[in-house]
Coordinates of C-alpha atoms in Angstrom, one line a residue:
M30 CA -0.3 -0.1 0.3
F31 CA 3.0 2.4 0.7
T32 CA 6.2 2.2 -0.4
A33 CA 7.7 5.0 2.7
A34 CA 7.1 6.0 6.0
I35 CA 7.7 9.7 7.6
F36 CA 7.7 10.3 10.7
D37 CA 7.9 13.2 13.2
M38 CA 10.3 13.3 16.4
D39 CA 9.3 15.3 19.0
G40 CA 6.9 13.9 21.2
L41 CA 6.5 10.4 18.3
L42 CA 9.7 9.2 18.1
I43 CA 11.0 10.4 21.3
D44 CA 10.0 11.5 24.6
S45 CA 10.9 14.8 24.6
E46 CA 7.4 17.0 24.9
R47 CA 7.3 16.3 29.0
P48 CA 10.9 17.2 30.1
I49 CA 11.1 20.2 27.3
M50 CA 7.6 21.3 29.2
A51 CA 8.9 20.7 32.8
A52 CA 11.9 22.5 31.5
W53 CA 9.5 25.5 30.6
I54 CA 8.0 25.5 33.8
A55 CA 10.8 25.5 36.3
A56 CA 12.8 28.3 33.9
A57 CA 9.2 30.5 34.5
R58 CA 9.7 29.9 38.1
T59 CA 12.8 31.9 38.1
L60 CA 11.5 34.7 36.9
D61 CA 8.3 34.3 39.3
V62 CA 5.9 33.4 36.7
E63 CA 3.6 30.4 37.2
L64 CA 3.2 28.7 33.7
S65 CA 1.0 26.3 34.1
H66 CA 0.7 23.1 31.6
A67 CA -2.2 23.7 30.1
Q68 CA -0.6 27.7 29.2
Y69 CA 2.6 25.3 28.0
L70 CA 0.2 23.2 25.8
Q71 CA -0.9 26.3 23.6
C72 CA 2.9 25.9 22.0
V73 CA 3.0 22.2 21.6
G74 CA 2.9 21.4 17.7
L75 CA 3.6 25.0 16.7
A76 CA 7.0 26.5 14.7
M77 CA 9.2 28.0 16.8
G78 CA 8.4 31.4 16.0
E79 CA 5.0 30.9 16.9
S80 CA 5.7 29.2 20.3
K81 CA 8.1 32.1 21.2
Q82 CA 5.5 34.6 20.6
I83 CA 3.1 32.7 22.9
L84 CA 6.0 32.1 26.0
A85 CA 6.9 35.7 25.3
T86 CA 3.7 36.9 26.6
L87 CA 3.0 34.5 29.2
L88 CA 6.6 34.9 31.1
G89 CA 6.4 38.7 30.5
G90 CA 8.3 39.9 27.2
V91 CA 11.1 39.3 25.1
A92 CA 13.8 39.5 27.7
A93 CA 12.0 37.6 30.1
Y94 CA 11.7 35.0 26.9
Q95 CA 15.2 35.0 26.1
H96 CA 16.4 34.3 29.7
A97 CA 14.5 31.6 30.1
A98 CA 15.3 29.9 26.7
A99 CA 18.7 30.3 27.7
Q100 CA 18.3 28.3 31.0
V101 CA 16.0 25.3 29.4
T102 CA 19.0 25.0 26.4
A103 CA 21.6 24.4 29.3
A104 CA 19.1 21.8 31.0
L105 CA 18.2 20.0 28.3
Q106 CA 21.6 20.6 26.1
L107 CA 19.6 20.7 23.3
E108 CA 22.9 21.1 21.0
R109 CA 25.5 18.3 21.9
L110 CA 29.5 18.3 21.1
A111 CA 30.2 16.2 18.2
G112 CA 31.2 12.5 19.5
D113 CA 28.3 12.5 22.9
V114 CA 26.0 10.1 22.2
R115 CA 24.5 10.1 25.6
P116 CA 20.9 9.7 25.2
L117 CA 18.7 13.5 25.1
F118 CA 15.5 12.1 25.4
P119 CA 13.9 8.5 25.8
I120 CA 12.7 6.7 22.8
K121 CA 9.0 6.2 22.8
P122 CA 7.3 2.7 23.2
G123 CA 8.0 0.2 19.4
A124 CA 9.6 3.3 17.9
A125 CA 12.7 0.6 17.6
E126 CA 10.8 -2.6 17.2
L127 CA 8.9 -0.4 14.1
L128 CA 11.7 0.7 12.3
T129 CA 13.2 -2.2 12.8
A130 CA 10.0 -4.1 11.3
L131 CA 10.3 -1.7 8.2
R132 CA 14.0 -1.6 7.6
G133 CA 14.0 -5.4 7.5
R134 CA 10.8 -4.9 4.5
G135 CA 12.9 -2.3 2.5
T136 CA 10.8 0.2 3.1
R137 CA 12.0 3.3 3.3
C138 CA 11.9 6.1 5.8
A139 CA 12.7 9.6 6.6
V140 CA 12.5 12.1 9.2
A141 CA 10.2 15.7 8.7
S142 CA 10.8 17.4 12.0
S143 CA 10.5 21.0 13.6
S144 CA 13.3 20.7 15.3
T145 CA 17.0 21.6 13.6
R146 CA 18.9 18.9 11.3
G147 CA 21.5 19.4 14.3
Q148 CA 18.5 18.4 16.9
I149 CA 17.6 15.4 14.5
A150 CA 21.0 13.8 14.4
A151 CA 21.9 14.2 18.2
C152 CA 18.5 12.6 19.6
L153 CA 18.5 9.8 17.2
G154 CA 22.4 9.1 17.0
S155 CA 21.8 9.1 20.9
L156 CA 19.4 6.2 20.8
D157 CA 20.7 4.4 18.1
V158 CA 18.0 4.7 15.4
L159 CA 19.5 7.4 13.4
H160 CA 20.7 4.2 10.7
H161 CA 17.0 3.5 10.1
F162 CA 16.6 7.0 8.2
E163 CA 17.8 7.5 4.6
A164 CA 16.6 11.3 4.6
F165 CA 15.7 14.1 7.3
A166 CA 13.9 17.1 6.8
G167 CA 14.8 20.0 9.6
G168 CA 12.7 23.1 10.6
D169 CA 15.8 25.1 10.0
E170 CA 15.6 23.8 6.2
V171 CA 12.0 25.4 5.3
A172 CA 11.2 29.0 5.4
R173 CA 7.3 27.9 7.1
A174 CA 6.9 25.1 9.2
K175 CA 3.9 22.9 10.1
P176 CA 1.2 22.9 9.2
D177 CA 2.9 24.2 6.5
P178 CA 3.5 20.9 4.2
A179 CA 6.8 22.1 3.2
L180 CA 8.8 20.1 5.5
Y181 CA 6.9 16.7 4.5
R182 CA 7.4 17.5 0.8
L183 CA 11.1 18.3 1.4
A184 CA 11.7 14.6 3.4
A185 CA 9.3 13.1 0.5
E186 CA 11.7 14.8 -2.2
R187 CA 14.8 13.6 -0.3
L188 CA 13.5 9.9 -0.3
G189 CA 12.7 10.1 -4.4
V190 CA 9.2 9.1 -3.4
D191 CA 6.0 10.6 -4.2
P192 CA 4.4 12.0 -1.3
A193 CA 0.7 9.7 -2.0
D194 CA 2.7 6.9 -1.2
C195 CA 3.7 7.9 1.9
V196 CA 2.4 7.3 5.2
A197 CA 3.0 10.2 7.7
F198 CA 3.2 9.3 11.7
E199 CA 2.4 12.1 14.0
D200 CA 1.6 12.9 17.2
S201 CA 0.2 16.7 16.7
E202 CA -2.8 18.2 15.4
N203 CA -0.3 20.9 13.2
G204 CA 1.9 17.8 12.1
A205 CA -1.1 15.9 11.1
K206 CA -2.4 19.0 9.1
A207 CA 1.3 19.6 7.6
A208 CA 1.2 16.0 6.0
L209 CA -2.3 15.5 4.9
A210 CA -1.6 19.0 3.3
A211 CA 1.7 17.1 1.4
G212 CA -1.1 14.4 -0.1
M213 CA 0.4 12.0 2.3
R214 CA -2.1 9.6 4.7
V215 CA -1.8 10.4 8.5
V216 CA -1.4 7.4 11.3
V217 CA -1.9 10.1 14.7
V218 CA -0.3 8.6 17.8
P219 CA -1.3 11.2 20.3
D220 CA 1.2 12.6 23.4
L221 CA 0.3 15.4 25.4
K222 CA -2.9 16.6 23.5
H223 CA -5.1 14.2 21.6
P224 CA -6.6 16.0 17.9
P225 CA -9.3 17.3 17.7
E226 CA -12.1 15.4 15.7
A227 CA -11.6 17.2 12.9
I228 CA -8.1 15.8 12.5
V229 CA -9.5 12.4 13.7
A230 CA -11.9 12.2 11.2
Q231 CA -8.8 12.3 8.2
A232 CA -6.9 10.3 9.8
F233 CA -5.6 6.6 8.3
H234 CA -5.5 5.4 11.9
V235 CA -5.1 6.7 15.1
L236 CA -3.4 4.4 17.6
D237 CA -1.9 4.7 20.9
S238 CA 1.3 3.9 20.9
L239 CA 3.9 2.8 17.7
H240 CA 3.7 -0.4 19.3
D241 CA 0.1 -0.7 18.3
A242 CA 1.4 0.0 14.5
M243 CA 3.4 -3.5 14.2
P244 CA 0.3 -6.0 12.9
H245 CA -0.7 -3.3 10.2
V246 CA 3.1 -3.9 9.1
P247 CA 2.6 -6.2 6.3
R248 CA -0.5 -5.1 5.2
W249 CA 0.6 -1.2 4.8
F250 CA 4.2 -1.7 3.9
P251 CA 4.1 -5.1 1.5
S252 CA 7.5 -6.0 0.8

């Protein structure tokens, strides 16, 4: 049915959204600001520029945002030195098994993430799953982030496949919108936020985890 699989990273392949949220809440407290979970969730799935605007408003301005962002980056070590392969974030349940199964069937895989290419390489390299992917498309390589389809189109282009032959795995509403706009089918695996009914209705499948995709692999990706 499909010849390629394209994966989001944060919240889908790696459990990064929770520690990132915790780091922002902790950084906000150093500014005497109580940032709630509900307030932070407004930023999930948004492009960096949009989330920056929301957080700057919640924290009290651009200077406050920059102060907090520096603390978050230092705490999470989002940019690593070359050769540092310690895991940044845990891998999500079923991710390694699914990637191994797809590789065994000759299914071509790529990543389309709003994170930078450097962050993609660092995160997936530290978890020893980087070798499963033939191509990457990072948020620093496109003019418009999700829900614009540019990231998914770039990933498909780098794989050399038609978007219609791809299934995208996403956890966020904006990510699902981006993949759908690129002409792909979408499997939604919710993380911090469950997608709205409009996205669920358009999804190819909605799963509780990537592990739940395993029984579908032979039918979705015939070898």
